[in-house]
mmCIF file of C-alpha atoms and ligand atoms in Angstrom:
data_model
loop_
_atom_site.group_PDB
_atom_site.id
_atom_site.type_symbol
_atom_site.label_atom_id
_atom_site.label_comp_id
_atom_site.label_asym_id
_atom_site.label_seq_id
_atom_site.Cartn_x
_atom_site.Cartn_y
_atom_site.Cartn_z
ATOM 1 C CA UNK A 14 12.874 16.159 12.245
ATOM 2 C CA UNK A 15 9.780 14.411 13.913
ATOM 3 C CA UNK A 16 10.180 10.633 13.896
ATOM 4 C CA UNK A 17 7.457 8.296 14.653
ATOM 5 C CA UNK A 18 6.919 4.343 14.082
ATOM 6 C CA UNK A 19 3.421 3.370 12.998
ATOM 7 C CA UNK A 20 2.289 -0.066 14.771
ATOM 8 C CA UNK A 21 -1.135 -1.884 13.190
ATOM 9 C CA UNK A 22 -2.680 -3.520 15.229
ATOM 10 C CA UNK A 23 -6.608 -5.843 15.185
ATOM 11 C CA UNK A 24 -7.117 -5.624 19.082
ATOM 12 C CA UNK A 25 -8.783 -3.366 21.254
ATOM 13 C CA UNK A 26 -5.932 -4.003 24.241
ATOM 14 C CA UNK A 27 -5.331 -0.500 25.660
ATOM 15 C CA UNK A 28 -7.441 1.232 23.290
ATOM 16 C CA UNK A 29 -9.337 3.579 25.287
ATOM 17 C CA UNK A 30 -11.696 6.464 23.924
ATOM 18 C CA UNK A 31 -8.683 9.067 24.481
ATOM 19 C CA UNK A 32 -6.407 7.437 22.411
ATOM 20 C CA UNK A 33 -9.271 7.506 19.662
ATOM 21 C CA UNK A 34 -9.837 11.264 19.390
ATOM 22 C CA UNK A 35 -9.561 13.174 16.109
ATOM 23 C CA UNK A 36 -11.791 11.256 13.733
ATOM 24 C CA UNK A 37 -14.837 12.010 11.689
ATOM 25 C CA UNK A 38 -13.420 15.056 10.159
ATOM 26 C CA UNK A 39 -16.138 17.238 8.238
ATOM 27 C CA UNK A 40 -19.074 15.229 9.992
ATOM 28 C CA UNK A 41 -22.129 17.610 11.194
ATOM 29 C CA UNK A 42 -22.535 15.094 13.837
ATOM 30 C CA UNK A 43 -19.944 12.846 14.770
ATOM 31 C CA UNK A 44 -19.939 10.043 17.009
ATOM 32 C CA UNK A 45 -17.452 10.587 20.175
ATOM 33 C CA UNK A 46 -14.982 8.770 20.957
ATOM 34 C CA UNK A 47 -16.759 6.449 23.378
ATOM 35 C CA UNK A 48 -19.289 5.420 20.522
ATOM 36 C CA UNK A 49 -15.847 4.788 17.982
ATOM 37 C CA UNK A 50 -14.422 2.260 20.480
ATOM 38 C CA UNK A 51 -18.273 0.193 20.477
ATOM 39 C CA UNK A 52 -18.090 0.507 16.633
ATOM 40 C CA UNK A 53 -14.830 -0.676 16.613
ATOM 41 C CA UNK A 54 -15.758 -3.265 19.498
ATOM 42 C CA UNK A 55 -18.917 -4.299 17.436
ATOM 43 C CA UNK A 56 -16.967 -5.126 14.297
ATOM 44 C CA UNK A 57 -16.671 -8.042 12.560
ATOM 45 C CA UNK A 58 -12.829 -7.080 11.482
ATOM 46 C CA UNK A 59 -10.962 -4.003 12.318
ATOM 47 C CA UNK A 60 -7.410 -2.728 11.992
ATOM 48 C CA UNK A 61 -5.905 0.165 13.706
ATOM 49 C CA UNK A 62 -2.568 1.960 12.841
ATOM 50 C CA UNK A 63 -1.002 3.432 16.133
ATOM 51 C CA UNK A 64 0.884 5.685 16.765
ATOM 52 C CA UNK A 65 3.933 4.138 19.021
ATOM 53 C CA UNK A 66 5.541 7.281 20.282
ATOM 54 C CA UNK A 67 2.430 8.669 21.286
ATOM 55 C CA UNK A 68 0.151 5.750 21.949
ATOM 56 C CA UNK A 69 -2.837 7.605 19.684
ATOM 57 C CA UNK A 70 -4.419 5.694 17.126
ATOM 58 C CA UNK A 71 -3.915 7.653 13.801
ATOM 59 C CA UNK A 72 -5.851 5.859 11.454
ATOM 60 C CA UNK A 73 -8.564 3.091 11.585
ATOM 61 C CA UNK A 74 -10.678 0.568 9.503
ATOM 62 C CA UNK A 75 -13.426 -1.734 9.891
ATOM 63 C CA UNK A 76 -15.971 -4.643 8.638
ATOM 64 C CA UNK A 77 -18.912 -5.878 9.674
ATOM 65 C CA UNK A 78 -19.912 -9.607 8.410
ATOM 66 C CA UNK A 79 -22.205 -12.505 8.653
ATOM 67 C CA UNK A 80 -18.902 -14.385 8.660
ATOM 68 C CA UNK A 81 -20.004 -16.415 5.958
ATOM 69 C CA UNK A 82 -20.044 -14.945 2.572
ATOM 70 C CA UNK A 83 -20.251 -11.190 2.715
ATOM 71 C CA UNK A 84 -18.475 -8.046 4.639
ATOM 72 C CA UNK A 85 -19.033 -4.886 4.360
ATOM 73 C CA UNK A 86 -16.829 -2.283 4.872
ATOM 74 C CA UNK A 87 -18.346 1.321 6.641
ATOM 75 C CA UNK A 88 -15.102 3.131 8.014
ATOM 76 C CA UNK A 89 -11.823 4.130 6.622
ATOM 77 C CA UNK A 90 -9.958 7.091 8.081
ATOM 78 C CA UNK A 91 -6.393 8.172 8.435
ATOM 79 C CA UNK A 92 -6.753 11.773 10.748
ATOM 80 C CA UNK A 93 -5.158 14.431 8.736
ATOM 81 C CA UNK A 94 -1.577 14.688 9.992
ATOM 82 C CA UNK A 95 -0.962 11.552 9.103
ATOM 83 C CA UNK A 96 -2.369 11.447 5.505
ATOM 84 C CA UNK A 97 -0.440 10.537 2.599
ATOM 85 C CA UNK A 98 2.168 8.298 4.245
ATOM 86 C CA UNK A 99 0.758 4.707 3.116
ATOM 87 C CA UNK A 100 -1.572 4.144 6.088
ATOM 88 C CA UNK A 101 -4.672 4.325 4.694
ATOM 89 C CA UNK A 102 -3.320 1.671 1.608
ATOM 90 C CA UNK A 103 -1.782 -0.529 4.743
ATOM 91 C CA UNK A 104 -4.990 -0.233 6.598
ATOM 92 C CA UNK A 105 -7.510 -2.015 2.925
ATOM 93 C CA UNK A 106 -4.957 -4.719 2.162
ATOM 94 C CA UNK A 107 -4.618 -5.504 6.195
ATOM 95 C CA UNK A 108 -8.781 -6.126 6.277
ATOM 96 C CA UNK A 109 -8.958 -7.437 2.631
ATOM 97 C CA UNK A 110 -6.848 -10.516 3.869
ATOM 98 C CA UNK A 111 -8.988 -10.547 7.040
ATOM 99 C CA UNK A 112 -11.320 -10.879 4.858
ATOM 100 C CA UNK A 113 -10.188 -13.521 1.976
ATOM 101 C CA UNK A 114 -11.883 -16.538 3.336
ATOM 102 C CA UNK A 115 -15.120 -14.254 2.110
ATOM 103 C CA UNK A 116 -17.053 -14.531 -0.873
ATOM 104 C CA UNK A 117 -17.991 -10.491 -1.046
ATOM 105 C CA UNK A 118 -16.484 -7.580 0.190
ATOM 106 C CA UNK A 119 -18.362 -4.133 -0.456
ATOM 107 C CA UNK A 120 -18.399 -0.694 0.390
ATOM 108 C CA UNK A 121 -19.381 2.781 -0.505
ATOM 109 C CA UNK A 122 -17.184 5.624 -1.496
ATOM 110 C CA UNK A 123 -17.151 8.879 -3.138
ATOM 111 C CA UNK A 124 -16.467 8.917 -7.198
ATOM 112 C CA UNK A 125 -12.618 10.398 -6.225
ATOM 113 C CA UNK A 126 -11.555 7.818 -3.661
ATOM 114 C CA UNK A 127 -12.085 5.200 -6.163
ATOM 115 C CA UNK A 128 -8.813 4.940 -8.023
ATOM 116 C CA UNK A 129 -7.864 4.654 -4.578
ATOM 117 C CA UNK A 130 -9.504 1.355 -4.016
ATOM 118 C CA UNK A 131 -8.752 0.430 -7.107
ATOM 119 C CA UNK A 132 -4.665 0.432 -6.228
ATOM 120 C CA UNK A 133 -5.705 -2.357 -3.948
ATOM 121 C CA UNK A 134 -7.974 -4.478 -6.954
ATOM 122 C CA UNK A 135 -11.295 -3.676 -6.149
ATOM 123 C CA UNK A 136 -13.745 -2.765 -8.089
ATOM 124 C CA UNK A 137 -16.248 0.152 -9.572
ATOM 125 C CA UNK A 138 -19.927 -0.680 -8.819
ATOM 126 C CA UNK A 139 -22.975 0.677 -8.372
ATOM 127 C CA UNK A 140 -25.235 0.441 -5.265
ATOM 128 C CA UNK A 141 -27.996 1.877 -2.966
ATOM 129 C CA UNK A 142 -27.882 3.937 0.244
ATOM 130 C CA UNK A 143 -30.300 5.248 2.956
ATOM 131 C CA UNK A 144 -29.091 7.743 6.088
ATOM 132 C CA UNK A 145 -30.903 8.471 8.838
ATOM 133 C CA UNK A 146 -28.515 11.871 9.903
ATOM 134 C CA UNK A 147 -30.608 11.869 13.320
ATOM 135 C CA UNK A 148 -28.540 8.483 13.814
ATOM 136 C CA UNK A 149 -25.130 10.247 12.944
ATOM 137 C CA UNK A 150 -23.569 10.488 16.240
ATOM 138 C CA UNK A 151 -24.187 6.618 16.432
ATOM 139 C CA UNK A 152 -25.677 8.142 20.498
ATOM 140 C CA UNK A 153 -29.314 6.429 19.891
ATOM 141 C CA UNK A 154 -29.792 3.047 21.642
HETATM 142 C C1 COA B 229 -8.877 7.897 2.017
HETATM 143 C C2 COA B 229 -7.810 7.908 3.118
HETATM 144 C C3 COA B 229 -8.167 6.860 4.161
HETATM 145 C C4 COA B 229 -6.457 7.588 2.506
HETATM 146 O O1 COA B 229 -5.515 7.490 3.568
HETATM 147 P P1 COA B 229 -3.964 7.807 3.311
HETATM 148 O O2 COA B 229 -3.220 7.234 4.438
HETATM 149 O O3 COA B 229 -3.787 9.254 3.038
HETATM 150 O O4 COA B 229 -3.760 6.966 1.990
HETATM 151 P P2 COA B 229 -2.369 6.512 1.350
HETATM 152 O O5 COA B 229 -1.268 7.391 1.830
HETATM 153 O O6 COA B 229 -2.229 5.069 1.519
HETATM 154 O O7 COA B 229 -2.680 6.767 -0.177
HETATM 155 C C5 COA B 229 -2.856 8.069 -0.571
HETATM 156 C C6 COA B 229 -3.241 8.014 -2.028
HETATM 157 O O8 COA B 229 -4.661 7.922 -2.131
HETATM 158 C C7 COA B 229 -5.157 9.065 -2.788
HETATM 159 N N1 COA B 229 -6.352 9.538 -2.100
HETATM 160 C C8 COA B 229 -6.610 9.449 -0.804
HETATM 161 N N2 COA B 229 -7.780 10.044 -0.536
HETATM 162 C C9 COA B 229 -8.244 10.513 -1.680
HETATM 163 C C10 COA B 229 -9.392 11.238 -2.049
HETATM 164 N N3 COA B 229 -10.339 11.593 -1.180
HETATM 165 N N4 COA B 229 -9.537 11.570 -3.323
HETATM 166 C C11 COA B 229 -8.601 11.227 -4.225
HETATM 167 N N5 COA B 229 -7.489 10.561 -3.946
HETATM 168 C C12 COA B 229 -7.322 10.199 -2.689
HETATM 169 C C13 COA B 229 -4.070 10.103 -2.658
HETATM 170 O O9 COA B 229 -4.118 10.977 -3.761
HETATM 171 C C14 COA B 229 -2.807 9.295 -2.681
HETATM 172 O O10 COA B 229 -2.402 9.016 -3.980
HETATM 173 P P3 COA B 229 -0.842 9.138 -4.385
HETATM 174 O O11 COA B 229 -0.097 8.143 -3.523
HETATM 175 O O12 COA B 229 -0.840 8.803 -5.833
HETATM 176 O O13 COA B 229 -0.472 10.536 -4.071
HETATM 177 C C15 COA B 229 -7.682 9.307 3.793
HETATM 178 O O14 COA B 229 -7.475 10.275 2.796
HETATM 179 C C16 COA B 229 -8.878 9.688 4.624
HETATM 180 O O15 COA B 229 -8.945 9.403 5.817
HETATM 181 N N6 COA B 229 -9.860 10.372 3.994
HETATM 182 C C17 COA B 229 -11.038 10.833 4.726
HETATM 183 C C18 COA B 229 -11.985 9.711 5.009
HETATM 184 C C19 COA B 229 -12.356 8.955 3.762
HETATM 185 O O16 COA B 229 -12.600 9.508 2.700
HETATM 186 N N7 COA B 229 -12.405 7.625 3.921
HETATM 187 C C20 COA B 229 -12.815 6.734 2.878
HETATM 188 C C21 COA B 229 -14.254 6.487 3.043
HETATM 189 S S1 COA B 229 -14.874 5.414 1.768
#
């Protein structure tokens, strides 16, 4: 039987870009691993679920903010071995309380995550999105 503890964690100490592989799943242009860590590094709010047998971090989430009234919320991701266990439900309430002193936290999602995000009291909305898919990789200055 494989047995492994999960540590979450909201700092970057000893995060390096191998530790941070495996992300991004299904995206035609992902952004390495180098370009996660300044996401991560440029976030408002971020929480990390580690691995602690391993060191790897196995899921991940994130907010940027104006620190005033509103967040935003553009990453969520548990990589796939680890799906299923609770992380990814750990991971919302963790930033949702990072986040309570806020007046609005939003984000996007796909029509079958949302009873997902519902678990954790949000709500269905309905909003607006532009991509630039050149941008993807997050590798333009
Ligand atoms: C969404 C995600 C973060 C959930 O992580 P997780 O650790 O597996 O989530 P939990 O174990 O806490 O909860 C799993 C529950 O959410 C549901 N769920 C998760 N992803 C879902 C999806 N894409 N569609 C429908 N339901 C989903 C599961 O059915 C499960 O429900 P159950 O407990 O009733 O079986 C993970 O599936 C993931 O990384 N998906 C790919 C990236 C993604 O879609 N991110 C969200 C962007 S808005």
């Amino acid at each position: 039987m494989e047995w492994w503890m999960i540590v979450y964690t909201d700092s970057l100490d000893g995060i390096t870009p191998d530790k941070l592989t495996g992300f991004f799943v299904g995206w035609l242009n992902p952004p390495s691993a180098e370009t996660h860590l300044r996401v991560l590094q440029g976030s408002y709010k971020f929480w990390l679920a580690v691995d602690d047998t391993t060191g790897k971090v196995i899921g991940y989430i994130n907010a940027i903010s104006d620190g005033v009234l509103a967040a935003f919320i553009p990453g969520l991701e548990v990589v796939p071995e680890y799906k299923g266990q609770g992380i990814g439900t750990e991971l919302v309430k963790r930033i949702l309380h990072s986040l309570s002193h806020l007046y609005s936290i939003d984000l996007m999602c796909d029509a079958d995550v949302q009873p997902f995000y519902e678990r954790v009291g949000m709500h269905r909305y309905t909003g607006m999105i532009l991509r630039y898919y050149e941008n993807q990789s997050g590798a333009n200055p």
